[in-house]
CSV table of C-alpha atoms in Angstrom, one decimal:
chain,number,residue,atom,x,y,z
A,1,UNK,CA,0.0,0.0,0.0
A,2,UNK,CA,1.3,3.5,-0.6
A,3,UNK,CA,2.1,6.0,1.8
A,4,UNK,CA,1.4,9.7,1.8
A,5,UNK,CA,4.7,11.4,3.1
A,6,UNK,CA,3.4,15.3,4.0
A,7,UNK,CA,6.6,17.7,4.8
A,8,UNK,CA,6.2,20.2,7.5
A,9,UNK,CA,7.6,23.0,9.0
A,10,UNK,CA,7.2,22.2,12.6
A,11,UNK,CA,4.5,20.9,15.4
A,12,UNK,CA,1.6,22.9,14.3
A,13,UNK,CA,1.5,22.1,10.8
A,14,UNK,CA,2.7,17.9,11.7
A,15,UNK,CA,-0.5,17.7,14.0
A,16,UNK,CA,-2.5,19.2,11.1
A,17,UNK,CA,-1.0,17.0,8.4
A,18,UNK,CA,-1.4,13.5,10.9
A,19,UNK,CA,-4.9,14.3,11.5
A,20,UNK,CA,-5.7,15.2,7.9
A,21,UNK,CA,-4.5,11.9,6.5
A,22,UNK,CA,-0.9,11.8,6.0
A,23,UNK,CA,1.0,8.8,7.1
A,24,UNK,CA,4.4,10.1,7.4
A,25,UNK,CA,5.5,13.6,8.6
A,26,UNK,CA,8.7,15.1,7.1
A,27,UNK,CA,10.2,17.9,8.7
A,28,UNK,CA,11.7,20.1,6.3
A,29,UNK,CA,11.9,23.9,5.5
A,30,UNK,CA,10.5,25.0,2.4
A,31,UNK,CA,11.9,28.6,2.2
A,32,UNK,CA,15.7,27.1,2.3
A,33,UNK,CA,15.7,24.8,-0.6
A,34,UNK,CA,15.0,21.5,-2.0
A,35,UNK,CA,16.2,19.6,1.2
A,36,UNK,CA,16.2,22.9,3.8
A,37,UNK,CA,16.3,21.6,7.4
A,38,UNK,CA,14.5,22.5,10.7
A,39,UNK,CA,16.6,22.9,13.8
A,40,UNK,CA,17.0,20.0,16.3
A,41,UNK,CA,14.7,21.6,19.0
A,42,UNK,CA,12.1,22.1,16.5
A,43,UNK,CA,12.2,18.4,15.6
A,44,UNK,CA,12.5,17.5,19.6
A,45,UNK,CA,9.2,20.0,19.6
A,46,UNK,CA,7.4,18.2,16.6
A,47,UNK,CA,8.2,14.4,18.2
A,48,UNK,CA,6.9,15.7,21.4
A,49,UNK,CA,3.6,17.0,19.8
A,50,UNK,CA,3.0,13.8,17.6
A,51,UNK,CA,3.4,11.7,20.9
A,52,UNK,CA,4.0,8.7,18.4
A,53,UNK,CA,0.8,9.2,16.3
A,54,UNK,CA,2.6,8.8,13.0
A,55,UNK,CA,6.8,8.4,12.2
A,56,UNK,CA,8.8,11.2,11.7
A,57,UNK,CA,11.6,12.1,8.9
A,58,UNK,CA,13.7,15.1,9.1
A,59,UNK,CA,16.0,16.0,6.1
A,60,UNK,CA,19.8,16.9,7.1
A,61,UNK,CA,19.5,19.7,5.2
A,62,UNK,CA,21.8,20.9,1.7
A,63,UNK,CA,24.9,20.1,2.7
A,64,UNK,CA,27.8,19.6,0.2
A,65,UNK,CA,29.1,16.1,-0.3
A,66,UNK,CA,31.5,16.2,2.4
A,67,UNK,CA,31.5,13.0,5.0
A,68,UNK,CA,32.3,15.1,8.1
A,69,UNK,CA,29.8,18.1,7.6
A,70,UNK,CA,26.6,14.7,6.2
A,71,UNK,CA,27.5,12.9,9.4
A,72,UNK,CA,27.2,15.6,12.1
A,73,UNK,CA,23.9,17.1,10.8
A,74,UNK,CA,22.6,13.1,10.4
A,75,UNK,CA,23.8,13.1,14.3
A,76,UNK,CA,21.7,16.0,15.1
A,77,UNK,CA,18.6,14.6,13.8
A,78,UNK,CA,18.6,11.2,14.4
A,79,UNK,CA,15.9,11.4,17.1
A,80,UNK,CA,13.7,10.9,13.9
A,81,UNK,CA,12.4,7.7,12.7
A,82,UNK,CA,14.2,8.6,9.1
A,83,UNK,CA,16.9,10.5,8.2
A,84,UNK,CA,16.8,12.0,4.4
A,85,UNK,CA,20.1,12.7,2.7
A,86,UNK,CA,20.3,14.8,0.1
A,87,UNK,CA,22.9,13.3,-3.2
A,88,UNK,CA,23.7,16.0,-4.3
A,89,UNK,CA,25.1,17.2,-8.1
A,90,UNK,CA,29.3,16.0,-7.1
A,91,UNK,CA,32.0,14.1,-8.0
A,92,UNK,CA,31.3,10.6,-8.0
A,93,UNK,CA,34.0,9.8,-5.7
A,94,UNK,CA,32.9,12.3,-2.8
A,95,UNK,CA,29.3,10.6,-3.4
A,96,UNK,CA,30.8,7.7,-2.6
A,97,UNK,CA,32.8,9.0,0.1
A,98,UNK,CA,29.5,10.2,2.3
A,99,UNK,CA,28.1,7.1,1.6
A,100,UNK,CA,30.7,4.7,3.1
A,101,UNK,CA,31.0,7.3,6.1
A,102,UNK,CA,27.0,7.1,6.7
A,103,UNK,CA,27.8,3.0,7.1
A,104,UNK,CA,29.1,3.7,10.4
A,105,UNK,CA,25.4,4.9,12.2
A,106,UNK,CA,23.3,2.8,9.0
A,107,UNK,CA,22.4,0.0,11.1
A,108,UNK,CA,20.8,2.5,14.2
A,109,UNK,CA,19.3,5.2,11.9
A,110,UNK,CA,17.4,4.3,9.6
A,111,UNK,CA,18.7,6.6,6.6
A,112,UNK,CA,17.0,7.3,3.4
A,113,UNK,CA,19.0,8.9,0.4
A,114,UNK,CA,17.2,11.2,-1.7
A,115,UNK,CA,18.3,11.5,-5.9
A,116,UNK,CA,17.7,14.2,-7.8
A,117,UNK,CA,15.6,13.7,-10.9
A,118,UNK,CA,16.6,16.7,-12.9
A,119,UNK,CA,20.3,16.8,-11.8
A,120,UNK,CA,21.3,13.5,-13.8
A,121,UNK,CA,20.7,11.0,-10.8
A,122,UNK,CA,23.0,8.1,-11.0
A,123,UNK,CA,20.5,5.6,-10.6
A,124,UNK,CA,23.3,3.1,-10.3
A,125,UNK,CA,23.8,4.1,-6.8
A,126,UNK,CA,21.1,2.2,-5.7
A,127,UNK,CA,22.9,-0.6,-4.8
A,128,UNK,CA,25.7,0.6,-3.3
A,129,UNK,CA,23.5,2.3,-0.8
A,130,UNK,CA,21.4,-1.2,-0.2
A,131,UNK,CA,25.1,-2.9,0.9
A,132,UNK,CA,26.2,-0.1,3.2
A,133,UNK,CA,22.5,-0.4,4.8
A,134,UNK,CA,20.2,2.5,4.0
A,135,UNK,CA,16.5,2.1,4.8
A,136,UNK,CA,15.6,3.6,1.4
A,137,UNK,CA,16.3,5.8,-1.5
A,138,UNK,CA,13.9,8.3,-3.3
A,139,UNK,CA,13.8,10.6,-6.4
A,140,UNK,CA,12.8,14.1,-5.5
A,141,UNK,CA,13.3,17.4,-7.4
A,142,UNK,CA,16.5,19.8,-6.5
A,143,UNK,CA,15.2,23.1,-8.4
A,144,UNK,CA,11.8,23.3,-7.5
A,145,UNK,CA,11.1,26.0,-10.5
A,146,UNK,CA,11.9,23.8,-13.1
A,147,UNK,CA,8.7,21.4,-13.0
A,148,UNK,CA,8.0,18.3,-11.2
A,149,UNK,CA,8.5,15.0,-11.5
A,150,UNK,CA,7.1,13.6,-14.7
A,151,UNK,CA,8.6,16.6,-16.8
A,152,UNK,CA,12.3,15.3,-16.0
A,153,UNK,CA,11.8,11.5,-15.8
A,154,UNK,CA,9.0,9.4,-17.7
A,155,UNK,CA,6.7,7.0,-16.1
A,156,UNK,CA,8.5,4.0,-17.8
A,157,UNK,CA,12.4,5.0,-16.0
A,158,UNK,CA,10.9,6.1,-12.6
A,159,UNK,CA,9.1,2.2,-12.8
A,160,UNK,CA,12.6,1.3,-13.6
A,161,UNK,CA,13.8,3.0,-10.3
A,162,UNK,CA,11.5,1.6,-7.9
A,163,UNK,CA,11.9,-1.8,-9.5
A,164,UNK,CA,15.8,-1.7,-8.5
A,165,UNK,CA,15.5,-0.2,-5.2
A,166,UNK,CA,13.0,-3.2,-4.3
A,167,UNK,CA,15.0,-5.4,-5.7
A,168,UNK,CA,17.6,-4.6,-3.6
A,169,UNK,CA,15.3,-4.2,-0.5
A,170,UNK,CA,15.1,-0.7,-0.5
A,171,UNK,CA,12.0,1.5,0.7
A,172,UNK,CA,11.1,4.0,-2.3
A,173,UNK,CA,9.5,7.1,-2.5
A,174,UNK,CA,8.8,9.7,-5.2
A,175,UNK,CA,8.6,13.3,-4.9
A,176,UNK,CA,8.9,17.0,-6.4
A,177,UNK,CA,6.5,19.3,-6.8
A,178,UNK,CA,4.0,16.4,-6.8
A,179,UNK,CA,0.4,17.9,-8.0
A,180,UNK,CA,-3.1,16.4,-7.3
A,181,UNK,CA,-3.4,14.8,-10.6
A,182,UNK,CA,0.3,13.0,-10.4
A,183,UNK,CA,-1.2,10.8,-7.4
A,184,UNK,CA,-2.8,8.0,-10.4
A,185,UNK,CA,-0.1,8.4,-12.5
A,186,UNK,CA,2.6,7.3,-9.9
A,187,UNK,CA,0.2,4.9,-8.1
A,188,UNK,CA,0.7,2.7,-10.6
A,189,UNK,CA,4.2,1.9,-10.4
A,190,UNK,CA,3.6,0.8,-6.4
A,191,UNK,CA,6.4,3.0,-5.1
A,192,UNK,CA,6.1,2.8,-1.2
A,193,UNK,CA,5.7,6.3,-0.7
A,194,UNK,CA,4.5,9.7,-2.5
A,195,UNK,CA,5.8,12.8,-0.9
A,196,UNK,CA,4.1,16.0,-1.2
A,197,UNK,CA,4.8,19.8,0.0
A,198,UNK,CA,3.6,22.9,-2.5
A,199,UNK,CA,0.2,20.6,-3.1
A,200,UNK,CA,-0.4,20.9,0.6
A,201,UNK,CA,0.0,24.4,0.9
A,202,UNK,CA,-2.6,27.5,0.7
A,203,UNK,CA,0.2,29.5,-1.5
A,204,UNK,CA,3.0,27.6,-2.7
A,205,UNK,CA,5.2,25.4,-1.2
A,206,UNK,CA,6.7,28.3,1.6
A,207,UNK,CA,3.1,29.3,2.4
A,208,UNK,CA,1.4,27.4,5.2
A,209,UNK,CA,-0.1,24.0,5.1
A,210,UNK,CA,-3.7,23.4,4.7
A,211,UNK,CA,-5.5,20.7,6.0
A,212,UNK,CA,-8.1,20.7,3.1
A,213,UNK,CA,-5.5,20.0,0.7
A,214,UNK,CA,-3.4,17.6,2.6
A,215,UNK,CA,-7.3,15.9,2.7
A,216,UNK,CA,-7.3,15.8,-0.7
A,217,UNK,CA,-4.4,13.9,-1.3
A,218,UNK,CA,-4.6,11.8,1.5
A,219,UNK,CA,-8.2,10.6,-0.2
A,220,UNK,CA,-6.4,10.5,-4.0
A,221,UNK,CA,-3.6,7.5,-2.5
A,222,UNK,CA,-6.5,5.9,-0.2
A,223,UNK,CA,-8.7,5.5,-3.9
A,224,UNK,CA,-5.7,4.8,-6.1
A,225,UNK,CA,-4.7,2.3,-3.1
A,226,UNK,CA,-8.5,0.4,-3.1
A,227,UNK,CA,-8.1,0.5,-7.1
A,228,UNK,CA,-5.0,-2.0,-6.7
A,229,UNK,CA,-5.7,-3.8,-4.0
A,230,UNK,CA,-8.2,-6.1,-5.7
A,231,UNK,CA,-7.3,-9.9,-6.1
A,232,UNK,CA,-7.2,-11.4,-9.5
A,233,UNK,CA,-8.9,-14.6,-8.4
A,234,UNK,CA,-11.8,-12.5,-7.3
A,235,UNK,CA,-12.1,-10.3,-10.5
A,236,UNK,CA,-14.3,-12.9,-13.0
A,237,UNK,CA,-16.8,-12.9,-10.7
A,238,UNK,CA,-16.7,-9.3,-10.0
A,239,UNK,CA,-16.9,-8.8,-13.6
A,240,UNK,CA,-20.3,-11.2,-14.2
A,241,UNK,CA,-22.1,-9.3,-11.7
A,242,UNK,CA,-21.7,-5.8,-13.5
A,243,UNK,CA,-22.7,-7.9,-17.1
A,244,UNK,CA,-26.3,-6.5,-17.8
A,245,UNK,CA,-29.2,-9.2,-18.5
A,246,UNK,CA,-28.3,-8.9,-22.4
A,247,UNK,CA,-24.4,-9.7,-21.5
A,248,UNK,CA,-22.7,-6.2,-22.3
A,249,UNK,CA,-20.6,-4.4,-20.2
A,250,UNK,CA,-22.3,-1.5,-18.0
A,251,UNK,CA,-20.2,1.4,-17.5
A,252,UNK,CA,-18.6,4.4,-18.7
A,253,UNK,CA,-15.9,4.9,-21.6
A,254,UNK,CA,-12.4,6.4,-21.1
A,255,UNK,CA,-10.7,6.7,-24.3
A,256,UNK,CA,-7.3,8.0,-26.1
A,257,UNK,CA,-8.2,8.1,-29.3
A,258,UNK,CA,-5.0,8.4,-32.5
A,259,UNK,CA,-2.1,8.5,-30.3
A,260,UNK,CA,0.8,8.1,-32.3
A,261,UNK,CA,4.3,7.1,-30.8
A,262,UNK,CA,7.5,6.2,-32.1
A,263,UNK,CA,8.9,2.8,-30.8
A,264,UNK,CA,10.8,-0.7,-32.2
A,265,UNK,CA,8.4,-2.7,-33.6
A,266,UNK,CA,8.6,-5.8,-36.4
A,267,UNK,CA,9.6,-8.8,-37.4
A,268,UNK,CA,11.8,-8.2,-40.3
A,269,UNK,CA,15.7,-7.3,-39.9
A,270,UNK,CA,15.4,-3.9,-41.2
A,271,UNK,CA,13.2,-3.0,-38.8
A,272,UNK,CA,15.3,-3.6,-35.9
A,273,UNK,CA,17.7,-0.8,-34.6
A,274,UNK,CA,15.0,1.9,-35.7
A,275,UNK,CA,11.6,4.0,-34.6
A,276,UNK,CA,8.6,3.7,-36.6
A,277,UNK,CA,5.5,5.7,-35.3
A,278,UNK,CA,2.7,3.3,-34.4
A,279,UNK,CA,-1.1,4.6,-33.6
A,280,UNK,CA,-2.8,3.6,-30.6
A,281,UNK,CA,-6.5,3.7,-29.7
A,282,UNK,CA,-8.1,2.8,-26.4
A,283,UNK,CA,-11.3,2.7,-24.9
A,284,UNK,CA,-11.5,1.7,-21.5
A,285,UNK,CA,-14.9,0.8,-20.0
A,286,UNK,CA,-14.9,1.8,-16.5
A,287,UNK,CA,-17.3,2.3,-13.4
A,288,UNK,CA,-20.0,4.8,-13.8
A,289,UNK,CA,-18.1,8.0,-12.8
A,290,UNK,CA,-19.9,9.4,-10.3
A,291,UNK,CA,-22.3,12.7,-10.7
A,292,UNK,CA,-20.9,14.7,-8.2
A,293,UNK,CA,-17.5,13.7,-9.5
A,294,UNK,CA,-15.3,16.9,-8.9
A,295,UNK,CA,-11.2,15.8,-8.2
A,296,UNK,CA,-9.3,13.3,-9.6
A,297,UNK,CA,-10.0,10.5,-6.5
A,298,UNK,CA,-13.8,10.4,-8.3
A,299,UNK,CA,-12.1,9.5,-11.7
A,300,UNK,CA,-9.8,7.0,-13.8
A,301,UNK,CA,-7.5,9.4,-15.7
A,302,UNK,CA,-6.9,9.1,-19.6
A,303,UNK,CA,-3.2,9.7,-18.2
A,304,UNK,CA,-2.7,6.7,-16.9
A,305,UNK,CA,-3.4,5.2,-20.6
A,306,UNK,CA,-0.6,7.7,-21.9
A,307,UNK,CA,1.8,6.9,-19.2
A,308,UNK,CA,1.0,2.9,-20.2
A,309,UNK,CA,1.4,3.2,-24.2
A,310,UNK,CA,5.2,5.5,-23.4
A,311,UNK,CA,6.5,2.9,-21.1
A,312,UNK,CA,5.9,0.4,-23.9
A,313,UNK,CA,7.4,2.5,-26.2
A,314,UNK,CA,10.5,2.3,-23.8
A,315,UNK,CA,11.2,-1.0,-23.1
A,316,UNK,CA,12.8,-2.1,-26.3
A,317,UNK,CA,12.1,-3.5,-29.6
A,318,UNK,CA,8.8,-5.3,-30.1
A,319,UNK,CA,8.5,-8.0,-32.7
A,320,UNK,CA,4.5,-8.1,-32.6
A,321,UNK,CA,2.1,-4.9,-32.7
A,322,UNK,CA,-0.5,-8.6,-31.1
A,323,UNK,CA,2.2,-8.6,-28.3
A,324,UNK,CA,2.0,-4.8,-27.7
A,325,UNK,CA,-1.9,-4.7,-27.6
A,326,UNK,CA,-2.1,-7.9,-25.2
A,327,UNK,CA,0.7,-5.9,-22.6
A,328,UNK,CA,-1.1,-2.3,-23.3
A,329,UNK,CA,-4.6,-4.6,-22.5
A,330,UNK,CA,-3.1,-6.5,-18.9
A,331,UNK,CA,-1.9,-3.1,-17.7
A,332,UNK,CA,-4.7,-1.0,-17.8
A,333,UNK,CA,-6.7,-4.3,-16.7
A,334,UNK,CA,-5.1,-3.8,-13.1
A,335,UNK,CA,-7.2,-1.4,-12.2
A,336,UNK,CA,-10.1,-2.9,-10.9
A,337,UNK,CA,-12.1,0.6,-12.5
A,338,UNK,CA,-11.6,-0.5,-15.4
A,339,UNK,CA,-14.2,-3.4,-16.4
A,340,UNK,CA,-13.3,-4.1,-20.7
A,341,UNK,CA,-10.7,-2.7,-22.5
A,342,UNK,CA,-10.2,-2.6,-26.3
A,343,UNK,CA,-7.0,-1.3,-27.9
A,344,UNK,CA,-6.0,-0.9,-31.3
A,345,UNK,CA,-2.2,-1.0,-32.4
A,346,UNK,CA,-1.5,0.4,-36.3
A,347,UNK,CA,2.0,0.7,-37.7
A,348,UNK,CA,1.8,3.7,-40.0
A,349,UNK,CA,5.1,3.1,-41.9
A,350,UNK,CA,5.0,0.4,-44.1
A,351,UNK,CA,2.6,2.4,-46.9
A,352,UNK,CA,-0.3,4.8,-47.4
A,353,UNK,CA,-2.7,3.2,-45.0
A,354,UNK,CA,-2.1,1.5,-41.7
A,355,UNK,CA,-2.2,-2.3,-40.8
A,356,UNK,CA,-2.2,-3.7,-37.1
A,357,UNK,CA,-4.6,-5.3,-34.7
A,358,UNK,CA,-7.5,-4.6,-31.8
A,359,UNK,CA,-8.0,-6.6,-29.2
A,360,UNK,CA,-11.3,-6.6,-26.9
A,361,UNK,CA,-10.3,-8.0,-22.8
């Protein structure tokens, strides 16, 4: 299940966040960068006030990639249940350097390094923090002008990232500038946590937090959370019982309809080792969206779809378009919204028309 990280400022704005829904509250300060830290007493303060009604991060603040100066502000903070580490942009040798020095305390703080998505993070790190016994690793933003997330890594390589820190037995989280609509799109790559600050606020990530909005997102990860958490030797019989008497499919329709992307496809030699654009369309057939639907917890997103058909695209050559229908199809079929879905796959380049294939599951 996914957790809802909420960063705070200090004990006023953690007791809002914990009763408002968030499972984990970060102490962090938002006017002094991407990883600005609070001051011990103010963490002291916030663990007092919380009295142990949800666990506590802190981040050590932007320090350069220097062992002594990462160790003593982890020291100073490790009354927290996590401490986040900022990897900042360095050489790869003084990376490495705070790393093997943070081995020393690993195994009594639990110590989670955060990579930065739009500072070329190197993801290869991963590993080397599993051995040397970090709790977790996450991908957050460093300039928090410059977008969030999704606008400097894709779906596909941030599905690729949590893969490799599970793999190695890391927690995972994802984070930066995270906005309301985000919450489905990142739900579906199962990443333990989402974190969340300028979403939370009344006016921008330094403004002050707002129990409404932290609300909000705390109901967006329960949904997406009850949409995955369906088992698939339930879903047949789900899926009779919302057949009408005639035997079609009751529901509404989500659809992408032309979306052309460039990928490897095909069978032939010459079609290895190069792009051809290939047109998708998909309807999805979904639970009746609601009437008072007004957010995106009371919808299935046509993003999602988008996010499915470019991770595709980025997994390497494809002999079959049948092959990248049937994967497209057991995706989106995950969702237990989502009660028939037909997709259509059409390579564009081999003349004037298109050929390819739909599928109905």
């Amino acid at each position: 299940m996914i957790q809802f990280l909420a960063s705070v400022t200090g004990p006023q704005e953690a007791l809002i966040a914990s009763r408002s829904g968030a499972d984990i509250i970060d102490l962090k300060n938002p006017a002094d960068g991407a990883l600005g830290a609070v001051a011990p007493d103010v963490l002291a303060e916030t663990i007092a006030a919380l009295a142990g009604e949800k666990p506590v991060s802190a981040v050590a603040g932007n320090c350069p990639m220097e062992p002594t100066a990462v160790l003593a502000a982890v020291e100073a903070r490790r009354a927290a249940d996590f401490v986040k580490i900022g990897m900042f942009p360095a050489e790869p040798l003084a990376t490495r350097a705070v790393i093997e020095a943070l081995a020393e305390i690993a195994g009594a703080t639990r110590l989670v390094a955060v990579l930065f998505a739009d500072a070329q993070p190197d993801l290869a790190l991963v590993e080397t923090l599993a051995k040397v016994g970090f709790a977790g690793v996450m991908l957050d933003t460093l300039d928090k002008t410059s977008g969030g997330l999704l606008k400097h890594q894709s779906p596909a390589s941030l599905a690729r990232f949590v893969r490799s820190a599970r793999d190695n037995g890391l927690m995972t989280g994802l984070a930066g500038s995270l906005e309301a609509p985000d919450v489905p799109r990142l739900a579906a790559l199962s990443p333990d946590y989402l974190g969340f600050r300028g979403a939370l606020a009344a006016s921008g990530r330094a403004g002050a937090l707002d129990g409404d909005n932290v609300a909000m997102i705390a109901d967006l990860i329960r949904r997406a959370n009850q949409a995955a958490s369906h088992e698939a030797s339930t879903k047949p019989a789900v899926e009779a019982a919302k057949r009408s008497a005639d035997g079609e499919v009751e529901g509404d329709l989500i659809f992408v309809r032309d979306f052309v992307q460039e990928l490897e496809i095909g069978a032939y030699g010459h079609e290895y080792g190069r792009r051809q654009k290939v047109r998708f369309t998909v309807e999805a057939r979904i639970d009746p969206i609601p009437d008072d639907a007004r957010t995106m917890a009371d919808i299935y997103s046509y993003d999602v779809i988008i996010d499915a058909i470019r991770a595709l695209a980025e997994e390497g050559h494809t002999v079959l378009v049948e092959e990248l229908a049937t994967r497209l199809a057991t995706t989106l079929k995950r969702d237990e919204r989502v009660r028939e879905v037909r997709v259509r796959v059409e390579k564009l380049d081999l003349g004037p028309g298109a050929v390819g294939v739909e599928i109905v599951r």
